[in-house]
XYZ file of C-alpha atoms in Angstrom:
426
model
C 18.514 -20.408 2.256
C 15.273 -19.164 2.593
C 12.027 -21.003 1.161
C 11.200 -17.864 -1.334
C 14.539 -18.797 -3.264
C 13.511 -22.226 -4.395
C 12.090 -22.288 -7.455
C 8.260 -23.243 -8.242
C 9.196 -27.229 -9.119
C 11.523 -27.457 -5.787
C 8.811 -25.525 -3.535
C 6.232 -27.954 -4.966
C 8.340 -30.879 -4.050
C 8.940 -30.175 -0.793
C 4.482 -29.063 -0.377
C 4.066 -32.303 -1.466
C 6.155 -34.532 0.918
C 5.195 -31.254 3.842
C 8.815 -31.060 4.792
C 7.378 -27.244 3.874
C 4.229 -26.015 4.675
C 2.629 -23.344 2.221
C 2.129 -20.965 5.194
C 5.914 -20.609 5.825
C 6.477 -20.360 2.000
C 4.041 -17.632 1.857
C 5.627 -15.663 5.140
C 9.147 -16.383 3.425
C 8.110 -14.801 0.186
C 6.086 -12.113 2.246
C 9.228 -11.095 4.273
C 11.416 -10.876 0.437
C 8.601 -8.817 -0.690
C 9.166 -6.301 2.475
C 12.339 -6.226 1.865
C 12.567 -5.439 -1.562
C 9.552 -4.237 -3.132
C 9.974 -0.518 -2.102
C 12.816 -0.482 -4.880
C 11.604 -2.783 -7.084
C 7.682 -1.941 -7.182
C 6.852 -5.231 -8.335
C 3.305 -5.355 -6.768
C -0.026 -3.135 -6.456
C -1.857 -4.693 -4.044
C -1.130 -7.592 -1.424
C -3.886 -8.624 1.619
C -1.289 -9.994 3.443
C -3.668 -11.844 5.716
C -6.031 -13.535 3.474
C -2.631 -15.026 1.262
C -1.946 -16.481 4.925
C -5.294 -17.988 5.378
C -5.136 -19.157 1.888
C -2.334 -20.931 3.432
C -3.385 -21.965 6.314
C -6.470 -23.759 4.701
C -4.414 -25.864 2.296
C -2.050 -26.525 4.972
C -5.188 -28.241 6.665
C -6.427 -30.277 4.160
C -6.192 -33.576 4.615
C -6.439 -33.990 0.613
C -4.524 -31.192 -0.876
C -4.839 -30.423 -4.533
C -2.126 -30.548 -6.833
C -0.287 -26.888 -6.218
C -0.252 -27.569 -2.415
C -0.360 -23.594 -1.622
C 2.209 -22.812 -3.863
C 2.026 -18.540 -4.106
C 1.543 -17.211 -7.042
C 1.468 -12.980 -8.960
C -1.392 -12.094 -11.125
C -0.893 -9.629 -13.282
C -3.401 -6.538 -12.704
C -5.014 -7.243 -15.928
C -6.485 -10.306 -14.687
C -9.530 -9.783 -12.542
C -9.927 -11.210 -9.259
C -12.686 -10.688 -7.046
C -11.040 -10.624 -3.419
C -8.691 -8.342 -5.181
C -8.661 -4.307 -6.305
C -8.460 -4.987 -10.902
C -6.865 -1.523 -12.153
C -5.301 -2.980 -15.450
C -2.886 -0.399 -14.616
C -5.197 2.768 -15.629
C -6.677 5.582 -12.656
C -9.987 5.259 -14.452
C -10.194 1.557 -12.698
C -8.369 2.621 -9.290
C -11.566 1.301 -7.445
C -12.465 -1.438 -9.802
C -13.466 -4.468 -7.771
C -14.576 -7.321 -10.215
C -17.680 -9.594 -9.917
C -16.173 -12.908 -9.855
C -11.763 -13.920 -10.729
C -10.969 -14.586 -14.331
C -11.422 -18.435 -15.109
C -7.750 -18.911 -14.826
C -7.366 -17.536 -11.368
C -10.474 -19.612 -10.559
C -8.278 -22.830 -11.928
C -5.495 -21.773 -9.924
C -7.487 -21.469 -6.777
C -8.991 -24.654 -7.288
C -5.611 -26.639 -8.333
C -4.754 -25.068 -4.538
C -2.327 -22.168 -5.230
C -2.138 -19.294 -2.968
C -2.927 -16.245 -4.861
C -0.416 -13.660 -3.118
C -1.040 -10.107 -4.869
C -1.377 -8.484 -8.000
C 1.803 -7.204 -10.226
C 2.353 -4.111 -12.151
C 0.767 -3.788 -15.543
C 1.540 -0.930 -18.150
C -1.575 0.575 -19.026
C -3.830 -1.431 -20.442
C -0.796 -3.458 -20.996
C 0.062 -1.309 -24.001
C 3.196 1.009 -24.204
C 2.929 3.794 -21.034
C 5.114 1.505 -18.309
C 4.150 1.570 -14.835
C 6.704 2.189 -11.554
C 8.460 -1.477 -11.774
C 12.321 -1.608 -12.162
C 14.304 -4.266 -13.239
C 15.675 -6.695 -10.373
C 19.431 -7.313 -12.426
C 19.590 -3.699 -12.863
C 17.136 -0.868 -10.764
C 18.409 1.875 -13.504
C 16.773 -0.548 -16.282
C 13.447 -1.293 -17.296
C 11.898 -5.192 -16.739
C 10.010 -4.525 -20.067
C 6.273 -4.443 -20.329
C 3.223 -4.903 -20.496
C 3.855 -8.048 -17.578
C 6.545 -5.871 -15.965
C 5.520 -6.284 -11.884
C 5.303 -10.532 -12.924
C 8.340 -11.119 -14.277
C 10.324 -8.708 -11.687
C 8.479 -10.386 -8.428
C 9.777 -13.654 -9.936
C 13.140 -12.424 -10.872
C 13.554 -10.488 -7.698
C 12.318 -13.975 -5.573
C 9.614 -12.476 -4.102
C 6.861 -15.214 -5.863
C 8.113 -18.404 -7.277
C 5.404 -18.143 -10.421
C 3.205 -15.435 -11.602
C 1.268 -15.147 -14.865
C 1.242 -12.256 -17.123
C -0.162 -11.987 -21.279
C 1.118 -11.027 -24.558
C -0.128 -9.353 -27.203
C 2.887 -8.562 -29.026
C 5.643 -9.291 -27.018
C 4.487 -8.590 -23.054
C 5.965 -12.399 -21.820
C 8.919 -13.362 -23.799
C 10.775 -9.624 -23.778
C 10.400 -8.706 -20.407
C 11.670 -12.768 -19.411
C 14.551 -12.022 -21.553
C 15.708 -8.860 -19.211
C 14.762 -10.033 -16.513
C 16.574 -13.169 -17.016
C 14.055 -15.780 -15.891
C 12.006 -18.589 -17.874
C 8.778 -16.840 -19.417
C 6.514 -18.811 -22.143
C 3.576 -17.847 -24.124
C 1.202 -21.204 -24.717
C -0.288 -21.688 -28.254
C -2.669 -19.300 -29.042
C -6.772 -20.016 -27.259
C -5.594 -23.133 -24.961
C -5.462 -21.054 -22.168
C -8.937 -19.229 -20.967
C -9.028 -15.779 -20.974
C -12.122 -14.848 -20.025
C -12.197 -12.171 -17.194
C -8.752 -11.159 -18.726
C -9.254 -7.056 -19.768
C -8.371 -7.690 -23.947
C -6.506 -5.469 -25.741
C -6.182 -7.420 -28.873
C -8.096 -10.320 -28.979
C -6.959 -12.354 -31.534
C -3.561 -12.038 -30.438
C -4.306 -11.976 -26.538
C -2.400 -15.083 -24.953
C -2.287 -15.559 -21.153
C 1.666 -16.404 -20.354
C 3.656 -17.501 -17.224
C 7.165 -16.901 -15.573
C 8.719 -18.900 -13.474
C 12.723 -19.696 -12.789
C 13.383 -23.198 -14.000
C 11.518 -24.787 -17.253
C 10.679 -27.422 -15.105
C 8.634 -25.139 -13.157
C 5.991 -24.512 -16.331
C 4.197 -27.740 -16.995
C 2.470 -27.550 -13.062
C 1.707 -24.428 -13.596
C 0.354 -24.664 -17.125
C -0.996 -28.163 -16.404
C -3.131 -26.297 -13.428
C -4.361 -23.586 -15.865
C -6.064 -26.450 -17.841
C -3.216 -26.978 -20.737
C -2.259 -30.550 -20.051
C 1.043 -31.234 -21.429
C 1.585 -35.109 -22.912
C 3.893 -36.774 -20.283
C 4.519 -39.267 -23.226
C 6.824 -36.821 -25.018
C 9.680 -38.635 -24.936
C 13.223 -36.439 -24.152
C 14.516 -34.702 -26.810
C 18.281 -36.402 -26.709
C 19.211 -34.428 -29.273
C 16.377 -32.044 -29.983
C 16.134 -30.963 -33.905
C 16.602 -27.347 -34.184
C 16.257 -24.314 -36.789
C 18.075 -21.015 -37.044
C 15.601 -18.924 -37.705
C 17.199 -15.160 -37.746
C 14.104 -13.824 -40.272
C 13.975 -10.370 -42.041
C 14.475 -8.497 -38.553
C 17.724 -9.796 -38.102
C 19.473 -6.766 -38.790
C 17.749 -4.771 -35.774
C 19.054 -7.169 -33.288
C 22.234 -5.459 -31.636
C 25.293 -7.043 -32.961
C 25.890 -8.437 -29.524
C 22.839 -10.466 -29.766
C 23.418 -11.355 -33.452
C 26.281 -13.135 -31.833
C 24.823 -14.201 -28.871
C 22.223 -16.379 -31.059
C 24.821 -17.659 -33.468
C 27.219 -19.065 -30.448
C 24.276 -20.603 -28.731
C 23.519 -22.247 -31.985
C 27.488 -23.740 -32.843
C 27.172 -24.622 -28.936
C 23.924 -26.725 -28.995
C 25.472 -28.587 -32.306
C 28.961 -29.495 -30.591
C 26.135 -31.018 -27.749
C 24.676 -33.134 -30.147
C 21.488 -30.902 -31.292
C 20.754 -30.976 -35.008
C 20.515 -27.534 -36.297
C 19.813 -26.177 -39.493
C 19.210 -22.560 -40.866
C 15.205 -22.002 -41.267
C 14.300 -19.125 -44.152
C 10.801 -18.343 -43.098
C 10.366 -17.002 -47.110
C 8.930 -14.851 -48.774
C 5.204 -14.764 -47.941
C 6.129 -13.929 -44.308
C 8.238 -10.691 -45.324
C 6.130 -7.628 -43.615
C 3.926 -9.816 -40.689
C 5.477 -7.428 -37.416
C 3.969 -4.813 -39.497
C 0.638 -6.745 -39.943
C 1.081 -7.210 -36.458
C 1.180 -3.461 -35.704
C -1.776 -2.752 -37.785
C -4.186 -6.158 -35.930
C -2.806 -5.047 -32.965
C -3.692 -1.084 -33.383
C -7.347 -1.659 -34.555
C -8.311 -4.312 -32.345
C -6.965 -2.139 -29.424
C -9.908 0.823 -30.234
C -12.273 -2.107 -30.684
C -11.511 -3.225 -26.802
C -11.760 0.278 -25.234
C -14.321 2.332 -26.696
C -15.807 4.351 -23.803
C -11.819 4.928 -22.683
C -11.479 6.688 -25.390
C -14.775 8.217 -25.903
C -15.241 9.292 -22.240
C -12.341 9.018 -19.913
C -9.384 10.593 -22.603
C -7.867 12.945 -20.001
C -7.355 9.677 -17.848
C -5.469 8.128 -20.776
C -1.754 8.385 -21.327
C -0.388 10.722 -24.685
C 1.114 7.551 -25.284
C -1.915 5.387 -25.369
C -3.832 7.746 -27.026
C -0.949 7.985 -29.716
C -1.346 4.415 -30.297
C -5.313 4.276 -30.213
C -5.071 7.074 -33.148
C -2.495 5.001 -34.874
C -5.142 2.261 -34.561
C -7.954 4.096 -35.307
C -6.057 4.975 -38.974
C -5.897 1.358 -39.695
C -7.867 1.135 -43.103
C -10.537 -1.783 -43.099
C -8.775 -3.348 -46.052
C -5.438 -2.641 -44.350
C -6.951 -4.827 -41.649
C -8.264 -7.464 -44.034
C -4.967 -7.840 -45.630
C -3.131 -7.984 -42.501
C -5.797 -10.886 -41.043
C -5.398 -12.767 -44.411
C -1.735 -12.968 -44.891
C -1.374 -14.047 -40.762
C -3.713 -16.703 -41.961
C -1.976 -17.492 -45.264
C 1.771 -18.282 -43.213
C -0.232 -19.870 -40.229
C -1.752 -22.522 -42.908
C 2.402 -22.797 -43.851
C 3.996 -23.455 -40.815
C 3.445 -27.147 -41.180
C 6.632 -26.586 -43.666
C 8.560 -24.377 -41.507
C 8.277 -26.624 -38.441
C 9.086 -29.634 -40.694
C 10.902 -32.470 -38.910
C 11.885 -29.736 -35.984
C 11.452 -29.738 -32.453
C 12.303 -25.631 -32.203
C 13.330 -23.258 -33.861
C 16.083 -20.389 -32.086
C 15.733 -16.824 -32.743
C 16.450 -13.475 -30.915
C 13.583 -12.977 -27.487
C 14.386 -9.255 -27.664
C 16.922 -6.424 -29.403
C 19.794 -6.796 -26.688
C 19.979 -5.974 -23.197
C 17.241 -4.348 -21.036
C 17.508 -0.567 -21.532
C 19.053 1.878 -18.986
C 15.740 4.031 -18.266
C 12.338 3.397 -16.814
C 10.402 5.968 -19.603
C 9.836 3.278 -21.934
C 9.794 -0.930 -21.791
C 11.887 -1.803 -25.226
C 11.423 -2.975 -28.155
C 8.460 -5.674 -29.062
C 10.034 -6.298 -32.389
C 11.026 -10.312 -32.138
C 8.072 -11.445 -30.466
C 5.281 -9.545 -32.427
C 5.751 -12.411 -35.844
C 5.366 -15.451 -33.497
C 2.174 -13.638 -31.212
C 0.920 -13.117 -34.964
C 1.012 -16.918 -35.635
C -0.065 -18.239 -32.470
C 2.529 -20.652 -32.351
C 4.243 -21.365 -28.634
C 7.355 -19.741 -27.619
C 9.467 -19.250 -24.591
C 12.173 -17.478 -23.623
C 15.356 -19.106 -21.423
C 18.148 -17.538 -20.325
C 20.794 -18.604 -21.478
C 22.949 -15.730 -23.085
C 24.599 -12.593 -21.791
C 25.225 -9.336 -22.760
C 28.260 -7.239 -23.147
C 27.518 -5.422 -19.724
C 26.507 -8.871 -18.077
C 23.153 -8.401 -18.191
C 20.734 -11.421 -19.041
C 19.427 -11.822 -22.198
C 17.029 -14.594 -23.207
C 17.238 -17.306 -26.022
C 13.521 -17.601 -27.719
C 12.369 -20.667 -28.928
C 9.370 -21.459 -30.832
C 7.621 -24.714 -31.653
C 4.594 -25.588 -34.364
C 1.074 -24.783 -32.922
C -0.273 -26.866 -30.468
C 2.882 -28.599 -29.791
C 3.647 -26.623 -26.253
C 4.686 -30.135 -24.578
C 7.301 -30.589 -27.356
C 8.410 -26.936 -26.724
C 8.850 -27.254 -23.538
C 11.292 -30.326 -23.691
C 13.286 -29.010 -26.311
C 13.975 -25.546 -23.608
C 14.571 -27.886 -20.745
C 17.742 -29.763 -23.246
C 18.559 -26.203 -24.381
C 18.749 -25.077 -20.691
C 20.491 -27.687 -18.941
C 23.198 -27.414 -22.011
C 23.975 -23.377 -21.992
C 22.903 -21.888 -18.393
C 24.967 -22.249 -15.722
C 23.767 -24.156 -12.628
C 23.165 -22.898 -9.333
């Protein structure tokens, strides 16, 4: 088996005792990305020879810090400075940044290998880029993180990060079919991270096994309590909420069985009604996300239009429409149900709900439909996707879950029980 098939927590485990050494990871996952990437256009840029010496120099070190050369994707929203930034737009094709965004500077230091940079949509908004979907070349990966969840899927990088705004981790994990979580809201830096949205803006990361997120998260400075004990059973909700109905029946179903299944294992699960003061937040979400977006590229708009997609410009008039009081209403009920989720989280460990619609969809033209992911980005609450369900044409389709705010560690062992009880092993 070659080394670019083990996942991020098996890679790391072999760095660490050097029966693998990160230069022959990085050639492995070098040689996957030759071999594949001209179908899958996963990646923008790559200097194969400084990822090597990135190697090479951790390889050295007597001392090595905690990542060991692990390689990881950066999404091309994410600024690095030994790296072309183009956040997926022509207007930035020759954008080289200052300095790397603080958490590619974390990585660095916590001694991963930073291979390349990924595929964005533009501006990581609606207009996808060139990536296709690994399970399926005829489908998209979903967007905005579409190169970073594909080089993962596709084994070509054992981690990569990407960032949500509405729905740009947890969708395009769900088609793709690997692990994808967005932290709690602000505990992740995003400085040197181009915003679209900022008060929804959440750096996220994709890797292949749950396991694989807390070195990865715990390098990017969110420490995750080792002292959460297992969750043996976790307490769960069923949370289906007033989208229900636009999940393909398929999915409807595909939720429901997990849901018997994870009882018959032990799990306590109840049904969760999120109420009435939450009815209407994906369109509050729409209306944050639309205004803040004009806010975070004026002179795009103002100067550089005929570089901008009809799509994106579509959306940045939508945006611009957005009434202030529209805007203050939309801020103050996301406040009002953040202030309530204290109730809704009650004496749960996670709650279960849809990651996306169904399926990915056949066609590259668009990246599918943000609709059960925009709520939870709203609240800043943690979610991740696993995947763990299948639909009717065998494609993957991911189980979200999502925790109370700041309880990410929690989260996290409540996927790893969920996993190990519905996927499939290797």
């Amino acid at each position: 088996m070659s080394a670019a098939n083990l996942s991020a927590s098996e890679a790391l485990a072999r760095l660490h005792k050097r029966t693998l050494s990160s230069e022959d990871l990085v050639r492995a996952c070098l040689s996957r990305i030759d071999e594949r990437d001209s179908e899958i256009k996963a990646w923008v840029v790559i200097d194969r020879e400084d990822a090597l010496a990135q190697a090479r120099r951790i390889d050295g070190l007597r001392d090595r810090p905690p990542l060991c050369g692990l390689p990881v994707g950066i999404k091309d929203l994410i600024d690095t400075q030994d790296l072309p930034t183009t956040y997926g737009s022509p207007i930035y094709a020759n954008h080289r940044p200052e300095r790397d965004a603080e958490c590619v500077r974390r990585l660095r230091e916590a001694g991963a290998v930073i291979l390349g940079k990924t595929v964005t949509t533009e501006f990581a908004v609606f207009s996808p880029g060139p990536t296709r979907n690994p399970r399926d070349p005829a489908r998209t990966p979903g967007g905005s993180s579409s190169g970073s969840v594909a080089a993962v899927a596709d084994f070509m990088v054992p981690a990569a990060l990407g960032s949500q705004t509405a729905a740009s981790v947890i969708r395009p994990g769900s088609f793709c079919g690997v692990v994808a979580m967005k932290p709690t809201f602000g505990r992740l830096p995003l400085e040197g991270v181009h915003p679209l949205a900022p008060s929804l803006d959440t750096l996220g990361v994709f890797a292949r096994e749950v396991e694989d997120l807390r070195p990865i998260l715990d390098a990017l400075g969110l420490p995750l309590a080792e002292d959460v004990p297992p969750l043996d059973p976790p307490r769960l909700g069923l949370c289906r909420t007033e989208l229900w109905d636009r999940a393909e029946p398929s999915t409807r179903a595909a939720v429901e069985e997990a849901a018997a299944a994870l009882e018959r294992a032990g799990a306590e699960v109840r049904e969760v009604d999120l109420g009435p003061s939450f009815r209407g937040l994906a369109e509050a979400q729409i209306a944050i996300m639309g205004a803040e977006a004009c806010q975070s590229l004026p002179i795009e708009m103002s100067t550089r239009k005929a570089d901008l997609t009809a799509r994106l410009w579509d959306f940045l008039r939508e945006g611009a429409a957005v009434s202030p009081e529209r805007l203050r209403k939309a801020r103050e009920q996301a406040e009002r149900c953040r202030n309530e989720l204290e109730h809704v989280f009650a004496h749960l460990d996670a709650v279960l709900t849809p990651a996306a619609i169904g399926e990915a969809p056949v066609g590259l033209g668009a990246t599918g439909d943000p609709i059960f992911s925009r709520i939870w980005t709203l609240l800043h609450v943690p979610s991740v996707s696993v995947p763990v369900l299948e639909g009717p044409t065998g494609m993957p389709i991911g189980l979200q879950l999502v925790a109370d705010l700041g309880t990410d560690g929690r989260l996290i062992a409540a996927a790893k029980w969920i996993d190990e009880k519905l996927r499939p092993r290797r």
